Amino acid sequence: MPDADHVFMERALFLARRAASWGDVPVGAVVVRDGRIVGEGANVRERDADPVGHAEIVALRDACRAAGRWRVDGATLYVTLEPCVMCAGALVSARVARLVYGATDPKGGAVRSLYEICDDPRLNHRLDVRGGVLAEPCGAVLSAFFRDARRKRRILAS
Amino acid sequence: MPDADHVFMERALFLARRAASWGDVPVGAVVVRDGRIVGEGANVRERDADPVGHAEIVALRDACRAAGRWRVDGATLYVTLEPCVMCAGALVSARVARLVYGATDPKGGAVRSLYEICDDPRLNHRLDVRGGVLAEPCGAVLSAFFRDARRKRRILAS
């Protein structure tokens, strides 16, 4: 039986696949408050030439635009990949209450892998964290994207 | 004799004062490449209800918009206050070559105070860092802002 976290992560996974369709690393995110989606995002860094175009930040800004404030107190953010330093910092800064992520990022993850930014008692906010929700499909969409990219590079180079 | 770093920091300080004029914590930033300013920003978090509206990110996005790409290789970012976790992560992520900051932020700084994000050999990029440029006036504009804010709150509460 899928719980609510799985249902929202499925939506984030759908958004991740969209990012792949326009050539960005497939990561997707949704912001949920009171059981409703209030913000959505997919990676647009390449597409929009936006240095902060990661899915988490696109979803956060979407939620804030709708609410008319820069804080999203009480919200849960779902994202298909463990957040990087920038995004983990943004989650703390925007006072997100809870983070649910899918696949682990051993090379760049800043929530469990390289740092524990979301649990630092020295910062002015901490989040509840749940990792590994739909980790397998969230990771598989990334692996497929990078496999494809390598194949294309080989064809172009040959 | 002021060096180039002081000249660009003066501009960041001018932008910081602008942020105070619209009620945001006064922090300003500029992005410089080949001796020319290619991006500018001031804190707009309250004004624009933008969770990533810190001066560094506004300046980075400005530079990337002009260049049409999400990387700012070879650039120096000047900012009046030591960057937070989110902004330090954004600088690494956007491949900024060098960071020059003014005042230290003992409570939230992620470049020297709480973390050394810009020097982490595990991340995919590192920056040269110079802190303390015009630290006194950069800090003074912040102190004056918070003193004013406390005074206003006292008047409203009385």
PDB file of C-alpha atoms in Angstrom:
ATOM      1  CA  MET A   1       0.000   0.000   0.000  1.00  0.00           C
ATOM      2  CA  PRO A   2       1.569   3.307  -1.036  1.00  0.00           C
ATOM      3  CA  ASP A   3       1.505   5.970   1.691  1.00  0.00           C
ATOM      4  CA  ALA A   4       1.066   9.720   1.022  1.00  0.00           C
ATOM      5  CA  ASP A   5       4.849  10.162   0.705  1.00  0.00           C
ATOM      6  CA  HIS A   6       4.875   7.679  -2.174  1.00  0.00           C
ATOM      7  CA  VAL A   7       2.007   9.438  -3.950  1.00  0.00           C
ATOM      8  CA  PHE A   8       3.760  12.824  -3.830  1.00  0.00           C
ATOM      9  CA  MET A   9       7.102  11.275  -4.817  1.00  0.00           C
ATOM     10  CA  GLU A  10       5.408   9.754  -7.874  1.00  0.00           C
ATOM     11  CA  ARG A  11       4.488  13.291  -8.914  1.00  0.00           C
ATOM     12  CA  ALA A  12       8.091  14.458  -8.355  1.00  0.00           C
ATOM     13  CA  LEU A  13       9.244  11.534 -10.506  1.00  0.00           C
ATOM     14  CA  PHE A  14       6.851  12.585 -13.265  1.00  0.00           C
ATOM     15  CA  LEU A  15       8.394  16.096 -13.129  1.00  0.00           C
ATOM     16  CA  ALA A  16      11.923  14.598 -13.192  1.00  0.00           C
ATOM     17  CA  ARG A  17      11.105  12.842 -16.476  1.00  0.00           C
ATOM     18  CA  ARG A  18       9.971  16.179 -17.914  1.00  0.00           C
ATOM     19  CA  ALA A  19      13.401  17.680 -17.137  1.00  0.00           C
ATOM     20  CA  ALA A  20      15.019  14.862 -19.144  1.00  0.00           C
ATOM     21  CA  SER A  21      12.725  15.683 -22.071  1.00  0.00           C
ATOM     22  CA  TRP A  22      14.311  19.144 -22.375  1.00  0.00           C
ATOM     23  CA  GLY A  23      17.856  17.878 -21.748  1.00  0.00           C
ATOM     24  CA  ASP A  24      18.315  18.664 -18.051  1.00  0.00           C
ATOM     25  CA  VAL A  25      19.453  16.122 -15.444  1.00  0.00           C
ATOM     26  CA  PRO A  26      16.130  14.527 -14.431  1.00  0.00           C
ATOM     27  CA  VAL A  27      15.268  15.709 -10.928  1.00  0.00           C
ATOM     28  CA  GLY A  28      11.768  16.769  -9.877  1.00  0.00           C
ATOM     29  CA  ALA A  29      10.282  18.271  -6.718  1.00  0.00           C
ATOM     30  CA  VAL A  30       6.930  19.195  -5.187  1.00  0.00           C
ATOM     31  CA  VAL A  31       6.016  21.286  -2.142  1.00  0.00           C
ATOM     32  CA  VAL A  32       3.049  20.043  -0.128  1.00  0.00           C
ATOM     33  CA  ARG A  33       1.117  21.808   2.597  1.00  0.00           C
ATOM     34  CA  ASP A  34      -1.978  20.494   4.376  1.00  0.00           C
ATOM     35  CA  GLY A  35      -2.036  17.522   2.012  1.00  0.00           C
ATOM     36  CA  ARG A  36      -2.114  19.671  -1.131  1.00  0.00           C
ATOM     37  CA  ILE A  37       0.581  20.428  -3.715  1.00  0.00           C
ATOM     38  CA  VAL A  38       1.379  24.163  -3.479  1.00  0.00           C
ATOM     39  CA  GLY A  39       4.511  24.235  -5.635  1.00  0.00           C
ATOM     40  CA  GLU A  40       6.162  22.148  -8.337  1.00  0.00           C
ATOM     41  CA  GLY A  41       9.508  22.175 -10.066  1.00  0.00           C
ATOM     42  CA  ALA A  42      11.861  20.313 -12.350  1.00  0.00           C
ATOM     43  CA  ASN A  43      15.494  20.958 -13.132  1.00  0.00           C
ATOM     44  CA  VAL A  44      15.811  23.838 -15.636  1.00  0.00           C
ATOM     45  CA  ARG A  45      19.466  24.736 -15.176  1.00  0.00           C
ATOM     46  CA  GLU A  46      20.478  24.049 -18.777  1.00  0.00           C
ATOM     47  CA  ARG A  47      17.146  24.975 -20.333  1.00  0.00           C
ATOM     48  CA  ASP A  48      16.907  28.385 -18.625  1.00  0.00           C
ATOM     49  CA  ALA A  49      20.671  28.972 -18.085  1.00  0.00           C
ATOM     50  CA  ASP A  50      19.727  29.462 -14.441  1.00  0.00           C
ATOM     51  CA  PRO A  51      22.473  28.763 -11.871  1.00  0.00           C
ATOM     52  CA  VAL A  52      19.818  28.105  -9.211  1.00  0.00           C
ATOM     53  CA  GLY A  53      17.470  26.189 -11.531  1.00  0.00           C
ATOM     54  CA  HIS A  54      17.520  22.962  -9.487  1.00  0.00           C
ATOM     55  CA  ALA A  55      14.117  21.294  -8.999  1.00  0.00           C
ATOM     56  CA  GLU A  56      13.940  22.064  -5.254  1.00  0.00           C
ATOM     57  CA  ILE A  57      14.470  25.796  -5.777  1.00  0.00           C
ATOM     58  CA  VAL A  58      12.055  25.980  -8.714  1.00  0.00           C
ATOM     59  CA  ALA A  59       9.405  24.264  -6.549  1.00  0.00           C
ATOM     60  CA  LEU A  60      10.143  26.490  -3.526  1.00  0.00           C
ATOM     61  CA  ARG A  61       9.885  29.675  -5.592  1.00  0.00           C
ATOM     62  CA  ASP A  62       6.663  28.389  -7.141  1.00  0.00           C
ATOM     63  CA  ALA A  63       5.178  27.839  -3.664  1.00  0.00           C
ATOM     64  CA  CYS A  64       6.382  31.250  -2.439  1.00  0.00           C
ATOM     65  CA  ARG A  65       5.033  33.046  -5.490  1.00  0.00           C
ATOM     66  CA  ALA A  66       1.595  31.561  -4.800  1.00  0.00           C
ATOM     67  CA  ALA A  67       1.763  32.401  -1.083  1.00  0.00           C
ATOM     68  CA  GLY A  68       3.314  35.873  -1.491  1.00  0.00           C
ATOM     69  CA  ARG A  69       6.009  35.222   1.118  1.00  0.00           C
ATOM     70  CA  TRP A  70       9.522  33.765   1.199  1.00  0.00           C
ATOM     71  CA  ARG A  71       8.804  31.273   4.003  1.00  0.00           C
ATOM     72  CA  VAL A  72       6.997  27.970   3.550  1.00  0.00           C
ATOM     73  CA  ASP A  73       6.597  27.052   7.235  1.00  0.00           C
ATOM     74  CA  GLY A  74       4.822  23.776   7.785  1.00  0.00           C
ATOM     75  CA  ALA A  75       5.472  22.490   4.266  1.00  0.00           C
ATOM     76  CA  THR A  76       7.028  19.231   3.110  1.00  0.00           C
ATOM     77  CA  LEU A  77       9.321  19.201   0.085  1.00  0.00           C
ATOM     78  CA  TYR A  78       9.571  16.007  -1.976  1.00  0.00           C
ATOM     79  CA  VAL A  79      12.517  15.608  -4.331  1.00  0.00           C
ATOM     80  CA  THR A  80      13.733  12.639  -6.334  1.00  0.00           C
ATOM     81  CA  LEU A  81      17.441  13.126  -5.427  1.00  0.00           C
ATOM     82  CA  GLU A  82      19.200  14.005  -2.164  1.00  0.00           C
ATOM     83  CA  PRO A  83      19.658  17.830  -2.254  1.00  0.00           C
ATOM     84  CA  CYS A  84      23.047  19.478  -2.908  1.00  0.00           C
ATOM     85  CA  VAL A  85      24.585  22.093  -0.559  1.00  0.00           C
ATOM     86  CA  MET A  86      22.799  24.991  -2.269  1.00  0.00           C
ATOM     87  CA  CYS A  87      19.387  23.328  -2.143  1.00  0.00           C
ATOM     88  CA  ALA A  88      19.768  21.982   1.401  1.00  0.00           C
ATOM     89  CA  GLY A  89      20.683  25.532   2.458  1.00  0.00           C
ATOM     90  CA  ALA A  90      17.633  26.897   0.627  1.00  0.00           C
ATOM     91  CA  LEU A  91      15.345  24.414   2.442  1.00  0.00           C
ATOM     92  CA  VAL A  92      16.702  25.528   5.826  1.00  0.00           C
ATOM     93  CA  SER A  93      16.520  29.175   4.847  1.00  0.00           C
ATOM     94  CA  ALA A  94      12.881  28.924   3.650  1.00  0.00           C
ATOM     95  CA  ARG A  95      11.885  27.108   6.885  1.00  0.00           C
ATOM     96  CA  VAL A  96      10.603  23.967   5.131  1.00  0.00           C
ATOM     97  CA  ALA A  97       9.355  21.669   7.907  1.00  0.00           C
ATOM     98  CA  ARG A  98      10.061  18.301   6.336  1.00  0.00           C
ATOM     99  CA  LEU A  99      12.150  16.870   3.499  1.00  0.00           C
ATOM    100  CA  VAL A 100      11.431  13.589   1.732  1.00  0.00           C
ATOM    101  CA  TYR A 101      13.926  12.497  -0.905  1.00  0.00           C
ATOM    102  CA  GLY A 102      14.326   9.516  -3.217  1.00  0.00           C
ATOM    103  CA  ALA A 103      17.791   8.470  -4.380  1.00  0.00           C
ATOM    104  CA  THR A 104      20.953   9.155  -2.376  1.00  0.00           C
ATOM    105  CA  ASP A 105      23.684  11.319  -3.962  1.00  0.00           C
ATOM    106  CA  PRO A 106      27.006  10.070  -2.560  1.00  0.00           C
ATOM    107  CA  LYS A 107      29.036  12.644  -4.564  1.00  0.00           C
ATOM    108  CA  GLY A 108      27.086  15.817  -3.830  1.00  0.00           C
ATOM    109  CA  GLY A 109      24.313  15.123  -1.311  1.00  0.00           C
ATOM    110  CA  ALA A 110      24.318  17.568   1.601  1.00  0.00           C
ATOM    111  CA  VAL A 111      21.553  16.048   3.737  1.00  0.00           C
ATOM    112  CA  ARG A 112      23.150  12.693   4.623  1.00  0.00           C
ATOM    113  CA  SER A 113      26.076  11.980   2.288  1.00  0.00           C
ATOM    114  CA  LEU A 114      28.662  14.827   2.532  1.00  0.00           C
ATOM    115  CA  TYR A 115      26.958  17.084   5.094  1.00  0.00           C
ATOM    116  CA  GLU A 116      23.928  17.032   7.370  1.00  0.00           C
ATOM    117  CA  ILE A 117      22.855  20.609   6.599  1.00  0.00           C
ATOM    118  CA  CYS A 118      19.194  19.970   7.450  1.00  0.00           C
ATOM    119  CA  ASP A 119      20.054  18.827  11.023  1.00  0.00           C
ATOM    120  CA  ASP A 120      22.660  21.422  12.022  1.00  0.00           C
ATOM    121  CA  PRO A 121      21.745  22.830  15.477  1.00  0.00           C
ATOM    122  CA  ARG A 122      23.882  25.931  14.748  1.00  0.00           C
ATOM    123  CA  LEU A 123      21.586  27.011  11.903  1.00  0.00           C
ATOM    124  CA  ASN A 124      18.324  28.839  12.611  1.00  0.00           C
ATOM    125  CA  HIS A 125      16.057  25.992  11.453  1.00  0.00           C
ATOM    126  CA  ARG A 126      16.059  22.196  11.243  1.00  0.00           C
ATOM    127  CA  LEU A 127      13.980  19.786   9.155  1.00  0.00           C
ATOM    128  CA  ASP A 128      12.572  16.314   9.651  1.00  0.00           C
ATOM    129  CA  VAL A 129      14.139  14.121   6.996  1.00  0.00           C
ATOM    130  CA  ARG A 130      13.043  10.892   5.321  1.00  0.00           C
ATOM    131  CA  GLY A 131      15.259   9.467   2.571  1.00  0.00           C
ATOM    132  CA  GLY A 132      14.931   6.508   0.219  1.00  0.00           C
ATOM    133  CA  VAL A 133      11.279   6.899  -0.843  1.00  0.00           C
ATOM    134  CA  LEU A 134      10.997   5.364  -4.360  1.00  0.00           C
ATOM    135  CA  ALA A 135      14.804   5.426  -4.392  1.00  0.00           C
ATOM    136  CA  GLU A 136      14.993   2.751  -7.093  1.00  0.00           C
ATOM    137  CA  PRO A 137      12.897   4.458  -9.826  1.00  0.00           C
ATOM    138  CA  CYS A 138      14.250   7.911  -8.836  1.00  0.00           C
ATOM    139  CA  GLY A 139      17.797   6.612  -9.341  1.00  0.00           C
ATOM    140  CA  ALA A 140      16.915   4.658 -12.491  1.00  0.00           C
ATOM    141  CA  VAL A 141      15.665   7.754 -14.330  1.00  0.00           C
ATOM    142  CA  LEU A 142      19.031   9.426 -13.580  1.00  0.00           C
ATOM    143  CA  SER A 143      21.084   6.381 -14.654  1.00  0.00           C
ATOM    144  CA  ALA A 144      19.151   6.149 -17.921  1.00  0.00           C
ATOM    145  CA  PHE A 145      19.721   9.852 -18.601  1.00  0.00           C
ATOM    146  CA  PHE A 146      23.489   9.646 -18.080  1.00  0.00           C
ATOM    147  CA  ARG A 147      23.727   6.403 -20.100  1.00  0.00           C
ATOM    148  CA  ASP A 148      21.940   8.123 -22.993  1.00  0.00           C
ATOM    149  CA  ALA A 149      24.148  11.213 -22.711  1.00  0.00           C
ATOM    150  CA  ARG A 150      27.306   9.071 -22.886  1.00  0.00           C
ATOM    151  CA  ARG A 151      25.950   7.208 -25.923  1.00  0.00           C
ATOM    152  CA  LYS A 152      25.203  10.502 -27.702  1.00  0.00           C
ATOM    153  CA  ARG A 153      28.662  11.837 -26.926  1.00  0.00           C
ATOM    154  CA  ARG A 154      30.219   8.642 -28.331  1.00  0.00           C
ATOM    155  CA  ILE A 155      28.203   8.942 -31.547  1.00  0.00           C
ATOM    156  CA  LEU A 156      29.117  12.614 -31.939  1.00  0.00           C
ATOM    157  CA  ALA A 157      32.802  11.865 -31.309  1.00  0.00           C
ATOM    158  CA  SER A 158      32.973   8.958 -33.761  1.00  0.00           C
TER     159      SER A 158
ATOM    160  CA  MET B   1      45.442  53.332  -2.006  1.00  0.00           C
ATOM    161  CA  PRO B   2      42.315  51.237  -2.674  1.00  0.00           C
ATOM    162  CA  ASP B   3      42.914  48.154  -4.830  1.00  0.00           C
ATOM    163  CA  ALA B   4      40.441  46.773  -7.391  1.00  0.00           C
ATOM    164  CA  ASP B   5      38.793  44.596  -4.720  1.00  0.00           C
ATOM    165  CA  HIS B   6      37.968  47.713  -2.706  1.00  0.00           C
ATOM    166  CA  VAL B   7      36.494  49.479  -5.720  1.00  0.00           C
ATOM    167  CA  PHE B   8      34.142  46.584  -6.511  1.00  0.00           C
ATOM    168  CA  MET B   9      33.249  46.146  -2.841  1.00  0.00           C
ATOM    169  CA  GLU B  10      32.262  49.836  -2.712  1.00  0.00           C
ATOM    170  CA  ARG B  11      29.753  49.079  -5.462  1.00  0.00           C
ATOM    171  CA  ALA B  12      28.429  46.052  -3.520  1.00  0.00           C
ATOM    172  CA  LEU B  13      28.081  48.333  -0.474  1.00  0.00           C
ATOM    173  CA  PHE B  14      26.092  50.840  -2.535  1.00  0.00           C
ATOM    174  CA  LEU B  15      23.749  47.988  -3.566  1.00  0.00           C
ATOM    175  CA  ALA B  16      23.470  46.850   0.081  1.00  0.00           C
ATOM    176  CA  ARG B  17      22.190  50.304   1.058  1.00  0.00           C
ATOM    177  CA  ARG B  18      19.564  50.031  -1.673  1.00  0.00           C
ATOM    178  CA  ALA B  19      18.267  46.806  -0.109  1.00  0.00           C
ATOM    179  CA  ALA B  20      17.812  48.662   3.198  1.00  0.00           C
ATOM    180  CA  SER B  21      15.800  51.338   1.371  1.00  0.00           C
ATOM    181  CA  TRP B  22      13.117  48.765   0.480  1.00  0.00           C
ATOM    182  CA  GLY B  23      13.263  47.061   3.888  1.00  0.00           C
ATOM    183  CA  ASP B  24      15.502  44.071   3.197  1.00  0.00           C
ATOM    184  CA  VAL B  25      18.581  43.170   5.250  1.00  0.00           C
ATOM    185  CA  PRO B  26      21.277  45.260   3.533  1.00  0.00           C
ATOM    186  CA  VAL B  27      23.563  42.933   1.602  1.00  0.00           C
ATOM    187  CA  GLY B  28      24.839  43.691  -1.897  1.00  0.00           C
ATOM    188  CA  ALA B  29      26.866  41.752  -4.466  1.00  0.00           C
ATOM    189  CA  VAL B  30      28.536  42.187  -7.851  1.00  0.00           C
ATOM    190  CA  VAL B  31      29.974  39.679 -10.320  1.00  0.00           C
ATOM    191  CA  VAL B  32      33.133  40.775 -12.126  1.00  0.00           C
ATOM    192  CA  ARG B  33      34.815  39.199 -15.122  1.00  0.00           C
ATOM    193  CA  ASP B  34      37.881  40.561 -16.948  1.00  0.00           C
ATOM    194  CA  GLY B  35      37.745  43.679 -14.778  1.00  0.00           C
ATOM    195  CA  ARG B  36      34.147  44.517 -15.707  1.00  0.00           C
ATOM    196  CA  ILE B  37      30.923  44.187 -13.706  1.00  0.00           C
ATOM    197  CA  VAL B  38      28.743  41.574 -15.468  1.00  0.00           C
ATOM    198  CA  GLY B  39      26.088  41.105 -12.777  1.00  0.00           C
ATOM    199  CA  GLU B  40      24.687  42.997  -9.784  1.00  0.00           C
ATOM    200  CA  GLY B  41      22.327  42.156  -6.972  1.00  0.00           C
ATOM    201  CA  ALA B  42      20.900  43.273  -3.671  1.00  0.00           C
ATOM    202  CA  ASN B  43      18.835  41.344  -1.165  1.00  0.00           C
ATOM    203  CA  VAL B  44      15.190  41.171  -2.339  1.00  0.00           C
ATOM    204  CA  ARG B  45      13.933  38.341  -0.162  1.00  0.00           C
ATOM    205  CA  GLU B  46      11.241  40.378   1.601  1.00  0.00           C
ATOM    206  CA  ARG B  47      10.533  42.743  -1.302  1.00  0.00           C
ATOM    207  CA  ASP B  48       9.998  39.961  -3.864  1.00  0.00           C
ATOM    208  CA  ALA B  49       8.934  37.190  -1.429  1.00  0.00           C
ATOM    209  CA  ASP B  50      11.741  35.176  -3.011  1.00  0.00           C
ATOM    210  CA  PRO B  51      13.258  32.397  -0.859  1.00  0.00           C
ATOM    211  CA  VAL B  52      16.483  32.600  -2.901  1.00  0.00           C
ATOM    212  CA  GLY B  53      16.502  36.407  -3.143  1.00  0.00           C
ATOM    213  CA  HIS B  54      19.887  36.842  -1.420  1.00  0.00           C
ATOM    214  CA  ALA B  55      22.239  39.370  -3.055  1.00  0.00           C
ATOM    215  CA  GLU B  56      24.736  36.722  -4.237  1.00  0.00           C
ATOM    216  CA  ILE B  57      22.068  34.726  -6.080  1.00  0.00           C
ATOM    217  CA  VAL B  58      20.438  37.826  -7.583  1.00  0.00           C
ATOM    218  CA  ALA B  59      23.878  38.905  -8.899  1.00  0.00           C
ATOM    219  CA  LEU B  60      24.712  35.398 -10.183  1.00  0.00           C
ATOM    220  CA  ARG B  61      21.406  35.109 -12.035  1.00  0.00           C
ATOM    221  CA  ASP B  62      21.926  38.578 -13.493  1.00  0.00           C
ATOM    222  CA  ALA B  63      25.358  37.551 -14.823  1.00  0.00           C
ATOM    223  CA  CYS B  64      24.012  34.253 -16.195  1.00  0.00           C
ATOM    224  CA  ARG B  65      21.060  35.949 -17.887  1.00  0.00           C
ATOM    225  CA  ALA B  66      23.462  38.261 -19.706  1.00  0.00           C
ATOM    226  CA  ALA B  67      25.796  35.403 -20.672  1.00  0.00           C
ATOM    227  CA  GLY B  68      23.068  32.887 -21.570  1.00  0.00           C
ATOM    228  CA  ARG B  69      24.613  30.104 -19.514  1.00  0.00           C
ATOM    229  CA  TRP B  70      24.439  28.856 -15.908  1.00  0.00           C
ATOM    230  CA  ARG B  71      28.211  28.861 -15.352  1.00  0.00           C
ATOM    231  CA  VAL B  72      30.269  31.940 -14.605  1.00  0.00           C
ATOM    232  CA  ASP B  73      33.747  30.383 -14.918  1.00  0.00           C
ATOM    233  CA  GLY B  74      36.571  32.823 -14.308  1.00  0.00           C
ATOM    234  CA  ALA B  75      34.394  35.349 -12.480  1.00  0.00           C
ATOM    235  CA  THR B  76      34.868  36.949  -9.067  1.00  0.00           C
ATOM    236  CA  LEU B  77      31.856  37.548  -6.826  1.00  0.00           C
ATOM    237  CA  TYR B  78      31.998  40.425  -4.325  1.00  0.00           C
ATOM    238  CA  VAL B  79      29.507  40.425  -1.455  1.00  0.00           C
ATOM    239  CA  THR B  80      29.284  42.596   1.640  1.00  0.00           C
ATOM    240  CA  LEU B  81      28.571  39.685   4.038  1.00  0.00           C
ATOM    241  CA  GLU B  82      30.036  36.194   4.333  1.00  0.00           C
ATOM    242  CA  PRO B  83      27.684  33.913   2.309  1.00  0.00           C
ATOM    243  CA  CYS B  84      25.218  31.500   3.973  1.00  0.00           C
ATOM    244  CA  VAL B  85      25.074  27.758   3.170  1.00  0.00           C
ATOM    245  CA  MET B  86      22.668  28.266   0.253  1.00  0.00           C
ATOM    246  CA  CYS B  87      24.749  31.018  -1.347  1.00  0.00           C
ATOM    247  CA  ALA B  88      28.109  29.324  -0.750  1.00  0.00           C
ATOM    248  CA  GLY B  89      26.643  26.227  -2.423  1.00  0.00           C
ATOM    249  CA  ALA B  90      25.395  28.349  -5.336  1.00  0.00           C
ATOM    250  CA  LEU B  91      28.885  29.853  -5.835  1.00  0.00           C
ATOM    251  CA  VAL B  92      30.438  26.376  -5.995  1.00  0.00           C
ATOM    252  CA  SER B  93      27.683  25.117  -8.247  1.00  0.00           C
ATOM    253  CA  ALA B  94      28.024  28.048 -10.703  1.00  0.00           C
ATOM    254  CA  ARG B  95      31.841  27.574 -10.834  1.00  0.00           C
ATOM    255  CA  VAL B  96      32.651  31.096  -9.597  1.00  0.00           C
ATOM    256  CA  ALA B  97      36.470  31.324  -9.547  1.00  0.00           C
ATOM    257  CA  ARG B  98      36.947  33.737  -6.655  1.00  0.00           C
ATOM    258  CA  LEU B  99      34.938  35.087  -3.737  1.00  0.00           C
ATOM    259  CA  VAL B 100      35.650  38.380  -1.958  1.00  0.00           C
ATOM    260  CA  TYR B 101      33.460  39.188   1.039  1.00  0.00           C
ATOM    261  CA  GLY B 102      33.253  42.019   3.547  1.00  0.00           C
ATOM    262  CA  ALA B 103      31.898  41.366   7.035  1.00  0.00           C
ATOM    263  CA  THR B 104      32.081  37.964   8.722  1.00  0.00           C
ATOM    264  CA  ASP B 105      28.818  36.230   9.709  1.00  0.00           C
ATOM    265  CA  PRO B 106      29.581  34.169  12.828  1.00  0.00           C
ATOM    266  CA  LYS B 107      25.980  32.877  13.086  1.00  0.00           C
ATOM    267  CA  GLY B 108      25.349  31.797   9.503  1.00  0.00           C
ATOM    268  CA  GLY B 109      28.507  32.164   7.416  1.00  0.00           C
ATOM    269  CA  ALA B 110      29.368  29.025   5.465  1.00  0.00           C
ATOM    270  CA  VAL B 111      32.702  30.064   3.960  1.00  0.00           C
ATOM    271  CA  ARG B 112      34.787  30.435   7.123  1.00  0.00           C
ATOM    272  CA  SER B 113      32.511  30.640  10.187  1.00  0.00           C
ATOM    273  CA  LEU B 114      30.314  27.485  10.355  1.00  0.00           C
ATOM    274  CA  TYR B 115      31.528  25.631   7.252  1.00  0.00           C
ATOM    275  CA  GLU B 116      34.217  25.952   4.612  1.00  0.00           C
ATOM    276  CA  ILE B 117      31.943  25.083   1.681  1.00  0.00           C
ATOM    277  CA  CYS B 118      34.070  26.975  -0.859  1.00  0.00           C
ATOM    278  CA  ASP B 119      37.179  24.881  -0.049  1.00  0.00           C
ATOM    279  CA  ASP B 120      35.686  21.386   0.185  1.00  0.00           C
ATOM    280  CA  PRO B 121      37.814  18.983  -1.915  1.00  0.00           C
ATOM    281  CA  ARG B 122      34.853  16.545  -2.086  1.00  0.00           C
ATOM    282  CA  LEU B 123      32.766  19.039  -4.099  1.00  0.00           C
ATOM    283  CA  ASN B 124      33.277  19.440  -7.857  1.00  0.00           C
ATOM    284  CA  HIS B 125      34.696  22.981  -7.642  1.00  0.00           C
ATOM    285  CA  ARG B 126      36.677  25.178  -5.234  1.00  0.00           C
ATOM    286  CA  LEU B 127      37.070  28.963  -5.009  1.00  0.00           C
ATOM    287  CA  ASP B 128      39.841  31.321  -3.996  1.00  0.00           C
ATOM    288  CA  VAL B 129      38.560  33.281  -1.020  1.00  0.00           C
ATOM    289  CA  ARG B 130      39.428  36.699   0.414  1.00  0.00           C
ATOM    290  CA  GLY B 131      37.446  37.925   3.411  1.00  0.00           C
ATOM    291  CA  GLY B 132      37.430  41.160   5.369  1.00  0.00           C
ATOM    292  CA  VAL B 133      37.481  43.677   2.489  1.00  0.00           C
ATOM    293  CA  LEU B 134      35.733  46.850   3.772  1.00  0.00           C
ATOM    294  CA  ALA B 135      34.528  44.700   6.658  1.00  0.00           C
ATOM    295  CA  GLU B 136      33.887  47.719   8.884  1.00  0.00           C
ATOM    296  CA  PRO B 137      31.480  49.692   6.631  1.00  0.00           C
ATOM    297  CA  CYS B 138      29.879  46.433   5.362  1.00  0.00           C
ATOM    298  CA  GLY B 139      29.145  45.453   8.977  1.00  0.00           C
ATOM    299  CA  ALA B 140      28.096  48.975   9.983  1.00  0.00           C
ATOM    300  CA  VAL B 141      25.317  49.139   7.386  1.00  0.00           C
ATOM    301  CA  LEU B 142      23.932  45.867   8.807  1.00  0.00           C
ATOM    302  CA  SER B 143      24.184  47.028  12.453  1.00  0.00           C
ATOM    303  CA  ALA B 144      22.410  50.287  11.612  1.00  0.00           C
ATOM    304  CA  PHE B 145      19.619  48.376   9.840  1.00  0.00           C
ATOM    305  CA  PHE B 146      18.978  46.048  12.779  1.00  0.00           C
ATOM    306  CA  ARG B 147      19.192  48.924  15.315  1.00  0.00           C
ATOM    307  CA  ASP B 148      16.563  50.817  13.288  1.00  0.00           C
ATOM    308  CA  ALA B 149      14.347  47.728  13.014  1.00  0.00           C
ATOM    309  CA  ARG B 150      14.449  47.204  16.805  1.00  0.00           C
ATOM    310  CA  ARG B 151      13.589  50.878  17.399  1.00  0.00           C
ATOM    311  CA  LYS B 152      10.587  50.643  15.043  1.00  0.00           C
ATOM    312  CA  ARG B 153       9.361  47.476  16.747  1.00  0.00           C
ATOM    313  CA  ARG B 154       9.615  49.182  20.166  1.00  0.00           C
ATOM    314  CA  ILE B 155       7.601  52.181  18.946  1.00  0.00           C
ATOM    315  CA  LEU B 156       4.930  49.933  17.403  1.00  0.00           C
ATOM    316  CA  ALA B 157       4.700  47.857  20.601  1.00  0.00           C
ATOM    317  CA  SER B 158       4.405  50.856  22.928  1.00  0.00           C
TER     318      SER B 158
END
